[in-house]
């Protein structure tokens, strides 16, 4: 049995069922081995960032890793941004990068490059170049084990062509199921004491702490002890909607996060890290925890968040306390000319049961959280690593992991263009994805950021770097060119009809929401939205905030 | 003056006139500084691979580097493949990668990653993170100097946001013009002696040795001394066509290259490396130089190839020998149903004067060399690093470097999809580019390679990884969605008309050549083409080759 065949069997035995691929010559034996393993589904992407982003979305929803197949250092480069997002989201991926035959490396052929250096950027915990066919399957098992432990990670296995084609492959048994250690008793007791000490306390939930079992335990604690629940700014996967505890996310804008965090005296981390600002700004602090607020950890990302929260609930006597759950509530259908907030409103009004919502809409999606808060329960996937181009590929993977659930991806126009090739894979695989593209013909967020970093308004050349007019993109045509049904919507009614149609008809659909506006308009729009997205903000605080970040 | 303004002035003073950019928040001060420097043109790309590939194409044609502006490690990842192609082509690029503020790095925010590790993959010779605003401009001058020396390279300057926004920037004077050392006398005399020793000798020309001055000197030597001229398999930039010396390129397929090189007893390298196969194949040699053939170096990539060749011509007494030049000769316009060879024929028939031809058509472009051999003189740009997705971005850069020359990019369908976003930049900048996409709905080359690596025909799952049907891409729609005029051609006549129209009308055009065929058909087609592309192959050799590589 050659290495590739043994590897394929080993991966399947270890529970890897899908390989998202963009192969080249050095991966041809791996590709040929696909037909020998009926348990392995191969999903072709036309660009590596689609393959890696799909593996990310798959693992977030399937709760286990997929494999990715990339072609040498350049393929890895193309896939790097979405592997970065997976790394930051602690998402397990078995990242297989084909390489030249070991005997060929010395000749520095055209595609030769140092793969390991690139891989370390996204796989600091596991990069291994398999050296022999005999060792390959154990290497693969080690990669699977590294990927799917807690915290999840991107494990990179570099696969030289001759290791793949060599005879003597020995399939290996799967690795042991990963352990799920929980918080130790002393920690639980110490945190319980903190919760009871009368200080203003918040649990900051991240990672697996935003899934239903953990949320319910956290909500019991909140109801029992009066602690506040906060969610990290960009969750890997958050279960939310009617019937689940509602948790306020920390805001993207450091100024707002500062307002949210200001009253807190004790912050207890549950599979989360102490909040820091996304970017640095001149004269502003990056570390967002207020002076005098103490930080404590109930569960690290290497520990079972839900079990640890249940332990804490037990210690507090909160195990039977009914949690406060979000009541069902939907906005009305929007009317009139379409705007970005109205798109969010329409999604809130029409969201089907059990949807998977992927939010990569940057400024245009700011109202999404509020508008879908009481919608039927759903999973929310967000941009964990800030590397835009995650949304459409994530949708591919989520739809493959959960074929019976509707997937709705809300994506900005600038963002969509990084991995637009994902649409083709959606069409080929017949995935139930509705991609909503906000076409405002700008990198809106940069218009805001230009101000925030103190670089001024920018002259015409600077402005042209943020502006996607001239020519304006036509996403409906792009989708049709890749075989995806698409419509453009300019009115709220058009949009609602298109969304209802897309949700009713199987297969992928793209709805291009035409929400044109100037950069200045975007800036004017952002502030009030932000204020509305924190509906419980006391009026004086809102005023202070307004003065602080008004353009 | 802040760092960004000082940097902008320093770059412009050093002769950097264009910045291909895809910026984010950490680059906003750089973007804002663009308006202060009228000598700097900023060209926005919607994906980083377009920016880096455009800088590559620009430098190949302008003979000097452009700057690239990328956003942190993920932006660098997205741009890596085309930086790799530039590295392999020894093309100068000043690669500026924005980073978080130095004070922000410790917080491991969402976009934090190790940029330097990734950069070393493409910039082994120069990676520097600028540490202070005061030092920034000297860092930039060092980067320019590193990039544009011989051999050219990708110099990566990592620019933390606070170094950019900090006050105290000090513009620096430009670096000295790079030196161009030539071969020393002893080497020239030794090579001259070899040329006269009666053995079968070839000059292998690469890099700058494929530009007119070097080609003419080499052709005088060939005419005088009977040496054969060969070109490296994937030239960075090759001047060719009527009135220039015709030089046979080494074939991509190792089997064919072996046939070309078999008779040679002495191979003299001029800005080239000894030929190796692109990939390794089981049981085949990677090093293509025949046993018993000796290797000698007239000029390394760090030396002036043209001057070194002129020295050799002098030493041989060949300086006045008339070189053999390619006679003008065009194929007829093709007729009937369109096929990939007929597209190449049409390009040969209609190629305008002084065109820039970019060949990334993989299997579909195999006849391009033969068909354009006697066409009006032109520059040919090829895929130097094997990382597909180079062609369309290269066309952007070449058209910006040479606004008065027609640019024709021939690109495979699979290949085009990696950096399809380049079309938008062509439209925005109004570039005179004709993009010809061969739509055969397959990764054809992989069908050939699957056989060649001994992985067999592949079952249905393997075949599906090479097949771009279901749905078939519509490149005309994709182009129109990005504002580029586009047509689809199914007949030779349609194609010729579309090409004539595109060449006559300013601005970008895309012609989608529908050349459908099965993978098996592609394989049947490749062999005869390859044989035809070496028209002087003796019949017995051709037969032997046929037996060797026939599927």
Short mmCIF file of C-alpha atoms in Angstrom, two decimals, chain B residues 157-497:
data_model
loop_
_atom_site.label_atom_id
_atom_site.label_comp_id
_atom_site.label_asym_id
_atom_site.label_seq_id
_atom_site.Cartn_x
_atom_site.Cartn_y
_atom_site.Cartn_z
CA UNK B 157 10.01 46.18 5.09
CA UNK B 158 7.62 45.66 7.99
CA UNK B 159 6.11 48.95 9.07
CA UNK B 160 4.55 49.14 12.54
CA UNK B 161 1.67 51.59 12.73
CA UNK B 162 3.31 53.75 15.40
CA UNK B 163 6.55 53.99 13.42
CA UNK B 164 4.33 55.28 10.61
CA UNK B 165 2.36 57.78 12.68
CA UNK B 166 5.21 58.89 14.95
CA UNK B 167 6.75 62.33 14.48
CA UNK B 168 10.43 62.80 13.69
CA UNK B 169 10.59 61.17 10.28
CA UNK B 170 13.76 62.08 8.40
CA UNK B 171 13.68 61.56 4.62
CA UNK B 172 16.86 59.91 3.38
CA UNK B 173 18.67 60.36 0.07
CA UNK B 174 18.36 57.54 -2.46
CA UNK B 175 20.75 54.61 -2.38
CA UNK B 176 23.62 54.52 -4.89
CA UNK B 177 22.84 53.03 -8.30
CA UNK B 178 23.43 49.30 -8.17
CA UNK B 179 26.74 48.01 -9.50
CA UNK B 180 26.77 45.73 -12.54
CA UNK B 181 29.86 43.57 -12.26
CA UNK B 182 30.76 41.51 -15.31
CA UNK B 183 32.58 38.23 -15.76
CA UNK B 184 36.28 38.50 -14.98
CA UNK B 185 38.82 38.08 -17.73
CA UNK B 186 40.04 34.70 -16.64
CA UNK B 187 36.49 33.34 -16.76
CA UNK B 188 35.89 34.86 -20.18
CA UNK B 189 39.11 33.37 -21.54
CA UNK B 190 38.34 29.98 -20.05
CA UNK B 191 34.85 29.96 -21.57
CA UNK B 192 36.25 31.12 -24.90
CA UNK B 193 38.64 28.18 -24.85
CA UNK B 194 35.76 25.81 -24.16
CA UNK B 195 33.76 27.24 -27.04
CA UNK B 196 36.68 26.52 -29.35
CA UNK B 197 37.46 22.99 -28.13
CA UNK B 198 35.22 21.31 -30.66
CA UNK B 199 32.73 19.81 -28.21
CA UNK B 200 29.01 20.28 -28.68
CA UNK B 201 28.35 23.42 -26.65
CA UNK B 202 25.26 25.37 -25.69
CA UNK B 203 24.80 28.71 -23.99
CA UNK B 204 21.88 28.50 -21.55
CA UNK B 205 20.44 32.01 -21.34
CA UNK B 206 18.26 33.10 -18.43
CA UNK B 207 17.28 36.24 -16.55
CA UNK B 208 18.67 39.36 -18.19
CA UNK B 209 20.42 37.28 -20.85
CA UNK B 210 17.08 37.01 -22.66
CA UNK B 211 16.87 40.75 -23.33
CA UNK B 212 17.91 42.20 -26.67
CA UNK B 213 21.46 43.37 -25.92
CA UNK B 214 22.43 40.01 -24.46
CA UNK B 215 20.56 38.05 -27.13
CA UNK B 216 22.40 39.90 -29.90
CA UNK B 217 25.80 39.19 -28.34
CA UNK B 218 24.85 35.56 -27.82
CA UNK B 219 23.63 35.26 -31.41
CA UNK B 220 26.92 36.68 -32.74
CA UNK B 221 28.74 34.03 -30.72
CA UNK B 222 26.42 31.35 -32.05
CA UNK B 223 26.88 32.45 -35.65
CA UNK B 224 30.64 32.68 -35.23
CA UNK B 225 31.36 29.58 -33.19
CA UNK B 226 28.46 27.23 -33.80
CA UNK B 227 27.29 27.05 -30.21
CA UNK B 228 23.62 26.38 -29.64
CA UNK B 229 21.45 28.90 -27.82
CA UNK B 230 18.93 27.69 -25.28
CA UNK B 231 16.63 29.67 -23.01
CA UNK B 232 15.57 28.68 -19.53
CA UNK B 233 12.17 27.05 -19.33
CA UNK B 234 10.27 29.95 -17.72
CA UNK B 235 11.87 33.31 -18.53
CA UNK B 236 11.19 36.35 -16.42
CA UNK B 237 11.13 38.45 -19.58
CA UNK B 238 12.26 37.39 -23.02
CA UNK B 239 12.49 39.64 -26.05
CA UNK B 240 11.58 37.73 -29.17
CA UNK B 241 9.93 37.87 -32.55
CA UNK B 242 10.90 39.15 -35.99
CA UNK B 243 14.28 40.84 -36.10
CA UNK B 244 15.57 39.31 -32.89
CA UNK B 245 17.57 36.11 -32.42
CA UNK B 246 15.34 33.05 -32.02
CA UNK B 247 16.22 30.98 -29.00
CA UNK B 248 14.74 27.59 -28.20
CA UNK B 249 13.32 27.32 -24.69
CA UNK B 250 13.97 24.22 -22.62
CA UNK B 251 10.75 22.23 -22.40
CA UNK B 252 8.60 21.98 -19.27
CA UNK B 253 8.33 18.21 -19.56
CA UNK B 254 11.51 16.66 -18.23
CA UNK B 255 11.29 13.91 -20.85
CA UNK B 256 11.43 16.49 -23.64
CA UNK B 257 14.08 18.58 -21.95
CA UNK B 258 16.16 15.43 -21.76
CA UNK B 259 15.87 15.06 -25.52
CA UNK B 260 16.85 18.69 -26.07
CA UNK B 261 19.86 18.45 -23.79
CA UNK B 262 21.05 14.94 -24.74
CA UNK B 263 23.57 15.93 -27.43
CA UNK B 264 25.17 18.70 -25.37
CA UNK B 265 28.65 18.12 -23.96
CA UNK B 266 29.27 21.55 -22.46
CA UNK B 267 26.58 23.81 -21.03
CA UNK B 268 27.54 27.40 -20.35
CA UNK B 269 25.25 29.24 -17.97
CA UNK B 270 24.52 32.91 -18.51
CA UNK B 271 22.33 34.29 -15.71
CA UNK B 272 20.73 30.86 -15.52
CA UNK B 273 20.91 27.70 -13.47
CA UNK B 274 21.54 24.16 -14.59
CA UNK B 275 18.18 22.75 -15.68
CA UNK B 276 16.16 20.59 -13.30
CA UNK B 277 12.71 19.14 -13.75
CA UNK B 278 9.77 21.14 -12.48
CA UNK B 279 8.47 18.30 -10.33
CA UNK B 280 9.97 14.98 -9.33
CA UNK B 281 8.55 11.81 -10.87
CA UNK B 282 8.96 8.29 -9.51
CA UNK B 283 12.04 6.65 -10.97
CA UNK B 284 13.03 9.70 -13.02
CA UNK B 285 15.95 12.03 -12.49
CA UNK B 286 15.31 15.58 -11.33
CA UNK B 287 18.65 16.89 -12.60
CA UNK B 288 18.34 17.19 -16.36
CA UNK B 289 21.92 17.79 -17.38
CA UNK B 290 23.08 14.65 -19.21
CA UNK B 291 25.77 12.51 -17.61
CA UNK B 292 29.10 13.62 -19.00
CA UNK B 293 27.94 17.13 -19.87
CA UNK B 294 30.08 19.68 -18.07
CA UNK B 295 28.61 22.87 -16.58
CA UNK B 296 30.35 26.24 -16.69
CA UNK B 297 29.27 29.71 -15.69
CA UNK B 298 29.95 32.81 -17.77
CA UNK B 299 27.78 35.16 -15.71
CA UNK B 300 25.89 34.57 -12.49
CA UNK B 301 22.59 36.35 -11.79
CA UNK B 302 24.68 38.84 -9.79
CA UNK B 303 26.59 39.82 -12.94
CA UNK B 304 25.73 41.80 -16.05
CA UNK B 305 24.78 39.15 -18.60
CA UNK B 306 24.87 41.35 -21.71
CA UNK B 307 28.27 42.86 -20.91
CA UNK B 308 29.66 39.42 -20.09
CA UNK B 309 28.38 38.03 -23.40
CA UNK B 310 29.93 40.96 -25.26
CA UNK B 311 33.25 40.23 -23.54
CA UNK B 312 32.98 36.63 -24.66
CA UNK B 313 32.17 37.71 -28.21
CA UNK B 314 35.23 39.96 -28.17
CA UNK B 315 37.43 37.15 -26.89
CA UNK B 316 36.18 34.91 -29.70
CA UNK B 317 36.50 37.58 -32.36
CA UNK B 318 32.75 37.44 -32.90
CA UNK B 319 31.91 41.06 -32.19
CA UNK B 320 31.29 41.88 -35.82
CA UNK B 321 29.75 38.57 -36.84
CA UNK B 322 26.21 39.21 -38.04
CA UNK B 323 23.74 37.46 -35.74
CA UNK B 324 21.07 35.20 -37.23
CA UNK B 325 17.77 36.97 -36.76
CA UNK B 326 14.24 35.68 -36.91
CA UNK B 327 12.54 36.45 -40.22
CA UNK B 328 9.05 37.97 -40.08
CA UNK B 329 6.51 35.18 -40.44
CA UNK B 330 2.96 34.88 -39.26
CA UNK B 331 0.53 32.01 -39.34
CA UNK B 332 -2.71 32.45 -41.25
CA UNK B 333 -5.87 33.31 -39.40
CA UNK B 334 -7.38 30.12 -38.02
CA UNK B 335 -10.71 28.81 -39.33
CA UNK B 336 -13.53 26.65 -38.07
CA UNK B 337 -14.33 25.53 -34.55
CA UNK B 338 -12.11 27.17 -31.96
CA UNK B 339 -9.43 25.09 -30.26
CA UNK B 340 -6.60 26.06 -27.98
CA UNK B 341 -3.97 25.83 -30.74
CA UNK B 342 -6.15 28.00 -32.96
CA UNK B 343 -6.26 30.67 -30.27
CA UNK B 344 -2.46 30.65 -30.30
CA UNK B 345 -2.53 30.79 -34.08
CA UNK B 346 -4.85 33.79 -34.02
CA UNK B 347 -2.55 35.57 -31.59
CA UNK B 348 0.35 34.87 -33.95
CA UNK B 349 -1.67 36.13 -36.90
CA UNK B 350 -2.82 39.34 -35.23
CA UNK B 351 -0.15 40.25 -32.69
CA UNK B 352 0.40 44.02 -32.87
CA UNK B 353 3.82 45.70 -32.87
CA UNK B 354 5.67 45.93 -29.61
CA UNK B 355 3.21 43.93 -27.56
CA UNK B 356 3.78 42.48 -24.13
CA UNK B 357 2.64 38.87 -24.12
CA UNK B 358 2.01 37.16 -20.81
CA UNK B 359 1.76 33.40 -21.01
CA UNK B 360 0.09 31.59 -18.16
CA UNK B 361 -2.00 29.33 -20.32
CA UNK B 362 -0.34 26.11 -19.13
CA UNK B 363 -1.41 23.31 -21.53
CA UNK B 364 -3.59 25.51 -23.73
CA UNK B 365 -0.70 27.80 -24.59
CA UNK B 366 1.69 25.11 -25.74
CA UNK B 367 1.58 26.30 -29.34
CA UNK B 368 2.03 29.96 -28.47
CA UNK B 369 5.80 29.93 -28.88
CA UNK B 370 5.73 28.43 -32.37
CA UNK B 371 2.84 30.58 -33.52
CA UNK B 372 4.41 33.87 -32.44
CA UNK B 373 8.02 33.09 -33.30
CA UNK B 374 8.06 35.34 -36.37
CA UNK B 375 5.41 37.78 -35.20
CA UNK B 376 6.39 41.41 -34.63
CA UNK B 377 8.88 41.77 -31.82
CA UNK B 378 7.41 41.51 -28.39
CA UNK B 379 8.24 40.80 -24.79
CA UNK B 380 7.22 37.48 -23.35
CA UNK B 381 6.57 37.12 -19.61
CA UNK B 382 6.16 33.67 -18.12
CA UNK B 383 5.33 31.93 -14.85
CA UNK B 384 8.71 31.96 -13.15
CA UNK B 385 7.78 30.37 -9.85
CA UNK B 386 5.03 27.98 -10.82
CA UNK B 387 2.54 29.62 -8.45
CA UNK B 388 -0.48 30.02 -10.69
CA UNK B 389 -2.46 33.24 -10.58
CA UNK B 390 0.36 35.37 -11.94
CA UNK B 391 -0.90 36.24 -15.41
CA UNK B 392 -3.71 38.72 -14.84
CA UNK B 393 -1.88 40.62 -12.07
CA UNK B 394 1.29 40.72 -14.17
CA UNK B 395 -0.79 42.27 -16.94
CA UNK B 396 -1.93 45.04 -14.59
CA UNK B 397 1.64 45.90 -13.70
CA UNK B 398 3.01 45.61 -17.22
CA UNK B 399 0.30 47.91 -18.55
CA UNK B 400 1.07 50.50 -15.88
CA UNK B 401 4.79 50.29 -16.62
CA UNK B 402 4.22 50.57 -20.40
CA UNK B 403 0.99 52.48 -20.98
CA UNK B 404 1.66 52.81 -24.72
CA UNK B 405 2.15 49.12 -25.39
CA UNK B 406 -0.61 46.57 -25.88
CA UNK B 407 -0.62 43.86 -23.22
CA UNK B 408 -2.02 40.44 -24.08
CA UNK B 409 -2.38 37.93 -21.27
CA UNK B 410 -3.17 34.31 -22.15
CA UNK B 411 -4.42 32.52 -19.09
CA UNK B 412 -5.91 29.11 -18.33
CA UNK B 413 -9.32 28.92 -16.71
CA UNK B 414 -8.12 27.24 -13.54
CA UNK B 415 -5.25 29.66 -13.31
CA UNK B 416 -7.35 32.76 -13.90
CA UNK B 417 -9.53 32.06 -10.88
CA UNK B 418 -6.74 32.52 -8.33
CA UNK B 419 -6.47 36.24 -8.91
CA UNK B 420 -9.57 37.03 -10.96
CA UNK B 421 -9.94 40.28 -8.96
CA UNK B 422 -7.20 41.74 -11.19
CA UNK B 423 -9.90 42.50 -13.77
CA UNK B 424 -11.38 45.18 -11.52
CA UNK B 425 -8.06 47.00 -11.24
CA UNK B 426 -7.71 46.84 -15.04
CA UNK B 427 -11.10 48.49 -15.37
CA UNK B 428 -10.48 51.10 -12.71
CA UNK B 429 -7.13 52.10 -14.18
CA UNK B 430 -8.34 51.84 -17.79
CA UNK B 431 -5.44 49.59 -18.74
CA UNK B 432 -4.82 48.44 -22.30
CA UNK B 433 -4.95 44.76 -21.49
CA UNK B 434 -6.52 41.99 -23.54
CA UNK B 435 -7.07 39.00 -21.31
CA UNK B 436 -7.61 35.77 -23.20
CA UNK B 437 -9.03 33.01 -21.01
CA UNK B 438 -8.90 29.44 -22.32
CA UNK B 439 -12.03 27.85 -20.91
CA UNK B 440 -11.61 24.09 -21.24
CA UNK B 441 -13.30 23.49 -17.89
CA UNK B 442 -10.42 21.55 -16.42
CA UNK B 443 -7.11 21.64 -14.65
CA UNK B 444 -5.76 20.02 -17.84
CA UNK B 445 -2.19 19.92 -16.74
CA UNK B 446 -3.14 17.81 -13.74
CA UNK B 447 -4.76 15.26 -16.02
CA UNK B 448 -1.39 14.92 -17.70
CA UNK B 449 0.48 14.93 -14.40
CA UNK B 450 -1.76 12.31 -12.76
CA UNK B 451 -0.43 9.89 -15.38
CA UNK B 452 3.11 11.14 -15.29
CA UNK B 453 3.55 10.67 -11.55
CA UNK B 454 2.31 7.11 -11.94
CA UNK B 455 -0.93 7.63 -10.05
CA UNK B 456 -2.97 6.05 -12.84
CA UNK B 457 -6.08 7.42 -14.50
CA UNK B 458 -7.85 8.24 -11.26
CA UNK B 459 -11.37 7.19 -10.31
CA UNK B 460 -14.38 9.49 -10.39
CA UNK B 461 -13.46 11.30 -7.17
CA UNK B 462 -9.92 11.93 -8.34
CA UNK B 463 -11.18 13.06 -11.74
CA UNK B 464 -13.61 15.46 -10.09
CA UNK B 465 -10.63 17.22 -8.49
CA UNK B 466 -9.28 18.08 -11.95
CA UNK B 467 -12.54 18.92 -13.57
CA UNK B 468 -14.05 22.40 -13.60
CA UNK B 469 -17.44 21.42 -15.00
CA UNK B 470 -20.56 21.51 -12.89
CA UNK B 471 -20.93 24.47 -13.09
CA UNK B 472 -18.76 25.66 -15.93
CA UNK B 473 -17.34 29.09 -15.29
CA UNK B 474 -18.52 32.01 -17.40
CA UNK B 475 -15.56 34.36 -17.55
CA UNK B 476 -17.37 36.92 -19.65
CA UNK B 477 -19.89 37.37 -16.85
CA UNK B 478 -17.13 37.52 -14.27
CA UNK B 479 -15.40 40.24 -16.27
CA UNK B 480 -18.59 42.22 -16.79
CA UNK B 481 -19.24 41.99 -13.05
CA UNK B 482 -15.95 43.80 -12.56
CA UNK B 483 -16.55 46.40 -15.25
CA UNK B 484 -14.45 44.84 -18.02
CA UNK B 485 -15.78 44.51 -21.55
CA UNK B 486 -15.96 40.83 -22.42
CA UNK B 487 -16.99 38.41 -25.14
CA UNK B 488 -17.14 34.64 -25.51
CA UNK B 489 -15.82 33.01 -28.66
CA UNK B 490 -16.68 29.54 -29.94
CA UNK B 491 -15.40 29.83 -33.49
CA UNK B 492 -12.07 30.94 -34.87
CA UNK B 493 -13.77 33.76 -36.68
CA UNK B 494 -15.48 35.01 -33.52
CA UNK B 495 -12.19 34.89 -31.72
CA UNK B 496 -10.26 36.79 -34.40
CA UNK B 497 -12.90 39.47 -34.55
#
